[in-house]
PDB file of C-alpha atoms in Angstrom:
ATOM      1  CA  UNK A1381       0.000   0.000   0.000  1.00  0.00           C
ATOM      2  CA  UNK A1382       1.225   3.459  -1.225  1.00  0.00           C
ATOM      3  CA  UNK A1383       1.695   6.095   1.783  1.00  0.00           C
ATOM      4  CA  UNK A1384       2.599   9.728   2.462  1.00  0.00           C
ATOM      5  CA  UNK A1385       3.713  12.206   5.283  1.00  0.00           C
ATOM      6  CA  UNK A1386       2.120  14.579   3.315  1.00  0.00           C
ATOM      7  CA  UNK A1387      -1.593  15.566   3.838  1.00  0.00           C
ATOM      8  CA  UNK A1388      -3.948  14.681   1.377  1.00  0.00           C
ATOM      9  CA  UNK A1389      -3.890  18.127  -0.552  1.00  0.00           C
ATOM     10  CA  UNK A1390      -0.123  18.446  -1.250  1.00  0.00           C
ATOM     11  CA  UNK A1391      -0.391  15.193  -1.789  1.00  0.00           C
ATOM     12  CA  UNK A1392      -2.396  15.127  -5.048  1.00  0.00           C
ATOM     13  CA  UNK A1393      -0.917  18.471  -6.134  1.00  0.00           C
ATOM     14  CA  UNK A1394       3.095  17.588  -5.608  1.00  0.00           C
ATOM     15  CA  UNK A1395       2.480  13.303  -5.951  1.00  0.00           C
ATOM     16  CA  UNK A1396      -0.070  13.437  -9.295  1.00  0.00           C
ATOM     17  CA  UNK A1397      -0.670  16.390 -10.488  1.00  0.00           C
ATOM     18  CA  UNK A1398       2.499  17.977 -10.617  1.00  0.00           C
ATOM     19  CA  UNK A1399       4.122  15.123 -12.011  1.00  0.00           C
ATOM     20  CA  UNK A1400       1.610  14.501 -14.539  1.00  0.00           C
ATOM     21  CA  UNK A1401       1.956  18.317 -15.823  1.00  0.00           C
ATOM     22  CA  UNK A1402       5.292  17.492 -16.151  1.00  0.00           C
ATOM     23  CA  UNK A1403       5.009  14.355 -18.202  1.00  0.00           C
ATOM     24  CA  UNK A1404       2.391  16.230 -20.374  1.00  0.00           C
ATOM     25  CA  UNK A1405       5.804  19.249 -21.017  1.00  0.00           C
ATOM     26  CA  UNK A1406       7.752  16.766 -21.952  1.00  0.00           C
ATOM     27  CA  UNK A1407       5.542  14.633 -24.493  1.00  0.00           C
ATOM     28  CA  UNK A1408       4.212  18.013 -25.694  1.00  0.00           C
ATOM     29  CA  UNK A1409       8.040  19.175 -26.446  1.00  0.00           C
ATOM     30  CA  UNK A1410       9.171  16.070 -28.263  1.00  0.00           C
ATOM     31  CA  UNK A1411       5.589  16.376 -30.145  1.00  0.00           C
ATOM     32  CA  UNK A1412       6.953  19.248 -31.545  1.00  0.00           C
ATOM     33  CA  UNK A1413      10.024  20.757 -30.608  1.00  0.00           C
ATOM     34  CA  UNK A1414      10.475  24.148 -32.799  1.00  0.00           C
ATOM     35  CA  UNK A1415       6.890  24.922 -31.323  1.00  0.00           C
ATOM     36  CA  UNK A1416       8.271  24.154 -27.776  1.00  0.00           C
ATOM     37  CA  UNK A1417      11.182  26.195 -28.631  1.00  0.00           C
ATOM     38  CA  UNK A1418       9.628  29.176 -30.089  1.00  0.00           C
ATOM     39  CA  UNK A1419       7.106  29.458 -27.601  1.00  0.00           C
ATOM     40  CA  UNK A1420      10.024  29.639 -24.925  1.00  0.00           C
ATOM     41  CA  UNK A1421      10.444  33.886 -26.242  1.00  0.00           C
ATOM     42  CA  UNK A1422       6.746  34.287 -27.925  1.00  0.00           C
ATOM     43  CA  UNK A1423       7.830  38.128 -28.216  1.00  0.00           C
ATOM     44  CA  UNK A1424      10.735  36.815 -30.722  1.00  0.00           C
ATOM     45  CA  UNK A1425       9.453  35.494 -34.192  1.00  0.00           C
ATOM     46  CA  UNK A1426      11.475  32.236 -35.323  1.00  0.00           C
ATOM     47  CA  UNK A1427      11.086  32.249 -39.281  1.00  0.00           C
ATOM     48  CA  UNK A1428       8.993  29.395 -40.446  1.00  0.00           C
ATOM     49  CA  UNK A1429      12.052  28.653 -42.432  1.00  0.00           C
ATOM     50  CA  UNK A1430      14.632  28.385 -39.815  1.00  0.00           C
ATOM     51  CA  UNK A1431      15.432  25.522 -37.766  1.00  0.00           C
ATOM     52  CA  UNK A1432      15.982  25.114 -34.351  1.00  0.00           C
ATOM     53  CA  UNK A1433      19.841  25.973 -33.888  1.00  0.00           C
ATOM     54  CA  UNK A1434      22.018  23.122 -32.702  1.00  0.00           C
ATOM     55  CA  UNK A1435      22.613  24.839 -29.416  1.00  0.00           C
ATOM     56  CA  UNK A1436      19.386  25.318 -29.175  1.00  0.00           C
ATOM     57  CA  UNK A1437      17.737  22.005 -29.962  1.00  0.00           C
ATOM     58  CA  UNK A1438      20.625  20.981 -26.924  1.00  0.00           C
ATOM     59  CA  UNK A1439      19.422  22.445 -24.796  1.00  0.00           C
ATOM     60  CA  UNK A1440      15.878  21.868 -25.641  1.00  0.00           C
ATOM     61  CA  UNK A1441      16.172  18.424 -25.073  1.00  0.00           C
ATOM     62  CA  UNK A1442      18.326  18.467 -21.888  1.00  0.00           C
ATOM     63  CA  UNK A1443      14.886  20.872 -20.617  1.00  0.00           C
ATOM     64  CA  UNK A1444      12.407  18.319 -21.723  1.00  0.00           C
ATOM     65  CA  UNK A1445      14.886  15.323 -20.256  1.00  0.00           C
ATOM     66  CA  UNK A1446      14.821  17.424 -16.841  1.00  0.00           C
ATOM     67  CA  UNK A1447      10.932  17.597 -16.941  1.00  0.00           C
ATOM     68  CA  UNK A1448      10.728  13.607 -16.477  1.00  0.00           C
ATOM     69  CA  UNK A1449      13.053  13.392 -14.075  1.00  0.00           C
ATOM     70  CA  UNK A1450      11.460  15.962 -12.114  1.00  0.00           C
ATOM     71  CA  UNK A1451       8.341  13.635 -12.243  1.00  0.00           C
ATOM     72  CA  UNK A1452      10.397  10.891 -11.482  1.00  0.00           C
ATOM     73  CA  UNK A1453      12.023  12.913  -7.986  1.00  0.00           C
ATOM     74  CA  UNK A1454       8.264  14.452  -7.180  1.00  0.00           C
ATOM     75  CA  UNK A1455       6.257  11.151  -7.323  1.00  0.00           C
ATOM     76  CA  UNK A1456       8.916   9.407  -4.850  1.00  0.00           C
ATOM     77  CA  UNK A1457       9.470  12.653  -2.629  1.00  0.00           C
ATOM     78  CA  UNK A1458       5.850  13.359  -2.269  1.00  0.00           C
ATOM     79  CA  UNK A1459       5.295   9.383  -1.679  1.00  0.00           C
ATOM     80  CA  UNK A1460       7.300   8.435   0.847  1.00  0.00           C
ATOM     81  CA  UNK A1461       6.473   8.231   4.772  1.00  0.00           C
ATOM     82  CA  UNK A1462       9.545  10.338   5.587  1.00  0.00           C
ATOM     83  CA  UNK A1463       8.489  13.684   6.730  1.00  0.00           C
ATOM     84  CA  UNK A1464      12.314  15.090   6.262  1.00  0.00           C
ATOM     85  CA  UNK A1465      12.466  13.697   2.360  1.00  0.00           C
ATOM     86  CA  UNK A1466       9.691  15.317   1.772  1.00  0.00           C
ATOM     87  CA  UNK A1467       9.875  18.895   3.353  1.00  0.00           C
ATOM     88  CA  UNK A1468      13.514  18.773   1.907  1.00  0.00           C
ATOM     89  CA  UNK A1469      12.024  18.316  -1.329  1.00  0.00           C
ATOM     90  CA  UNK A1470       9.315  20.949  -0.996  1.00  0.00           C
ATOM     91  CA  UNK A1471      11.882  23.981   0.367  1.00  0.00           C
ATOM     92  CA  UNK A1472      14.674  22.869  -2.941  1.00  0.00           C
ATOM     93  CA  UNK A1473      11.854  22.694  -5.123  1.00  0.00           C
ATOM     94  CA  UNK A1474      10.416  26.235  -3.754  1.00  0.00           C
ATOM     95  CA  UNK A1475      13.866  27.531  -4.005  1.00  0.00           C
ATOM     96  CA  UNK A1476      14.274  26.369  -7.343  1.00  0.00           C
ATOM     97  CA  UNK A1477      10.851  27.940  -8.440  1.00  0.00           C
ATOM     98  CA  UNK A1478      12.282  31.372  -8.271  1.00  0.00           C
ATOM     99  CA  UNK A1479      14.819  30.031 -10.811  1.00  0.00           C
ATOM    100  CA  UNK A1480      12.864  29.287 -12.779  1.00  0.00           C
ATOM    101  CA  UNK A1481      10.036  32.791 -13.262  1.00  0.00           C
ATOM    102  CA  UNK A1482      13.745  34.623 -12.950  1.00  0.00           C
ATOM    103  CA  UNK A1483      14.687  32.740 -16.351  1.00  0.00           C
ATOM    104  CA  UNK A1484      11.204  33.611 -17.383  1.00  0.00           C
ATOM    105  CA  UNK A1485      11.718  37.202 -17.272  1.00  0.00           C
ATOM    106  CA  UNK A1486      14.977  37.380 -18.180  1.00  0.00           C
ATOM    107  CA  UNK A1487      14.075  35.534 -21.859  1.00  0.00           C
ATOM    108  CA  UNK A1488      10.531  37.446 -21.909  1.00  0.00           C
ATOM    109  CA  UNK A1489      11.854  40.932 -20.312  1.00  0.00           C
ATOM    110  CA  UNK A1490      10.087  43.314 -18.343  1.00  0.00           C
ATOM    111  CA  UNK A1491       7.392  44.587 -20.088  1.00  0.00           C
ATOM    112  CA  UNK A1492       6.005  40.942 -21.378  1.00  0.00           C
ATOM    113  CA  UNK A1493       6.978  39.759 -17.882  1.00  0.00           C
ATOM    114  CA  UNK A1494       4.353  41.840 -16.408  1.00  0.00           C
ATOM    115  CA  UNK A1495       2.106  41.971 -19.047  1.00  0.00           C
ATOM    116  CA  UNK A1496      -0.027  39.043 -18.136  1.00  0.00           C
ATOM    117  CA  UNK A1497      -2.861  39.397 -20.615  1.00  0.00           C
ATOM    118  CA  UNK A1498       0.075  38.699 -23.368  1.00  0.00           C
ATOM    119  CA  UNK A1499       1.430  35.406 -21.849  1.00  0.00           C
ATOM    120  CA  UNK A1500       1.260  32.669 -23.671  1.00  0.00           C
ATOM    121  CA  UNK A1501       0.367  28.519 -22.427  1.00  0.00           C
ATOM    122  CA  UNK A1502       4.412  28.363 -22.086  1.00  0.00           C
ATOM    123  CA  UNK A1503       4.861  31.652 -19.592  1.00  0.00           C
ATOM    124  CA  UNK A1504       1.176  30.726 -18.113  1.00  0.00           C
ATOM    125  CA  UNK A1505       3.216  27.315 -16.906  1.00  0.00           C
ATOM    126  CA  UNK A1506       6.272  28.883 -16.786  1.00  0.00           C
ATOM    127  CA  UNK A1507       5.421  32.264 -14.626  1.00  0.00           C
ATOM    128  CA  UNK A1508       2.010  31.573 -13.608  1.00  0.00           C
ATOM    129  CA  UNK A1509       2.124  27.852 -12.608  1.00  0.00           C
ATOM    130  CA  UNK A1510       5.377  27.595 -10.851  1.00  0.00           C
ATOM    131  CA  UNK A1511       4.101  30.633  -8.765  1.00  0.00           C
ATOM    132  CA  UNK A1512       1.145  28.612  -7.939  1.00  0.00           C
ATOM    133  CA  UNK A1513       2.828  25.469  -6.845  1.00  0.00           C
ATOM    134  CA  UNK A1514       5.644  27.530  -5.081  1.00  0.00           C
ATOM    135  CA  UNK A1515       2.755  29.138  -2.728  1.00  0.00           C
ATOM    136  CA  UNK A1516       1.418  25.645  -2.176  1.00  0.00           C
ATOM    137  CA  UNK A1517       4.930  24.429  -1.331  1.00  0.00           C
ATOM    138  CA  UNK A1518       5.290  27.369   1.012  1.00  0.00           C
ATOM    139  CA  UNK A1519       1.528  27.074   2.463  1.00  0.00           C
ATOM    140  CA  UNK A1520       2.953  22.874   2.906  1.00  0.00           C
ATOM    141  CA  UNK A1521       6.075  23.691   5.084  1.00  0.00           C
ATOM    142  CA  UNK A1522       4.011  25.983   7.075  1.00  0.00           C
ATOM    143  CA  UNK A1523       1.512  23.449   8.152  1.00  0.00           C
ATOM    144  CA  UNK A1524      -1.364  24.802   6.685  1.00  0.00           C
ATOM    145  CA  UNK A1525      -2.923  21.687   5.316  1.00  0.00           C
ATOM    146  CA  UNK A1526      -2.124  19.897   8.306  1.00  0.00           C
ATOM    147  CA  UNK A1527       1.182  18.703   9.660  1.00  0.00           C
ATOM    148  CA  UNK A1528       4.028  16.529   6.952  1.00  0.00           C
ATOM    149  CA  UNK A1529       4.931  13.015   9.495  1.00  0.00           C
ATOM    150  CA  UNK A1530       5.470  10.077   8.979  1.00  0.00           C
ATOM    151  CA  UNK A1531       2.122   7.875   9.051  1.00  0.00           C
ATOM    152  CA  UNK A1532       3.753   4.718  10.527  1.00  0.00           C
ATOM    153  CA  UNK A1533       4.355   6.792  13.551  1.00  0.00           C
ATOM    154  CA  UNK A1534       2.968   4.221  16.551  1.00  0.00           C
ATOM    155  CA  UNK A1535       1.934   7.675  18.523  1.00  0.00           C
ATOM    156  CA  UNK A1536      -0.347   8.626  15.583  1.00  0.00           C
ATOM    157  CA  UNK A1537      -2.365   5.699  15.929  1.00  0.00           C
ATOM    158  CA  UNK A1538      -3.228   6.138  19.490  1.00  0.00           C
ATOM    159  CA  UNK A1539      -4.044   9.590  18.719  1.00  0.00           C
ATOM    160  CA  UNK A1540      -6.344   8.565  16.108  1.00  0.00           C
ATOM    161  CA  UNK A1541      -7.997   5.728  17.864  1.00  0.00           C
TER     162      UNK A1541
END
């Protein structure tokens, strides 16, 4: 039987959904990747004649490769019974967050940054996702769906009973 330190709410968002979101980025990439790639700068038109540059398609498909194993590293962090996995997990990942809506405006800049009416799916998950999940992780930590321990804990169950 499966089992979590983590409440039922971070729970689906950090041990299914996240991960499946992730999955979807990185079939949706290798569906096709000058899409995923131009999408990355929507501000910055990519001739329908020009390829993906080497560098680019690199690095493109070190992104994507980075996507599963995020899923891979969030299912088994967010499904484990060890409450100091998973908060370790959660405060990287939170760090990490800030990462990644810094590279988002430094690609976008400033003014598509903030204009949020503009954004397109890739800053929506980019920006506005990651924002998201980076208050839940916060809201997590803090105890505000209910306390991260370990379930197997024999003091729980006379608690409960």
């Amino acid at each position: 039987m499966a089992i979590s330190c983590l409440p039922a709410i971070p729970l689906a968002i950090f041990g299914v959904i996240e991960p499946a979101m992730l999955i979807y980025a990185y079939i949706t990439a290798h569906q096709d990747l000058r899409a995923f790639y131009a999408a990355q700068a929507p501000h910055v038109p990519l001739p329908a004649s020009s390829p993906v540059p080497a560098q680019g398609l690199v690095l493109l498909l070190q992104l994507v490769n980075v996507y599963l194993l995020l899923a891979a590293v969030a299912v088994i962090c967010s499904w484990t019974a060890r409450p100091g996995v998973a908060r370790w997990y959660l405060a990287a990942v939170a760090l990490a967050d800030y990462g990644h809506i810094w590279a988002c405006y430094e690609g976008v800049g400033p003014d598509l940054f903030w204009d949020v009416a503009a954004w397109n799916g890739m800053l929506w998950g980019g920006v506005g996702v990651s924002a998201a999940l980076n208050a839940f992780r916060w809201l997590t930590l803090l105890g505000a769906f209910g306390p991260v321990r370990d379930p197997r804990d024999p003091a729980l169950a006379k608690k409960d009973a």
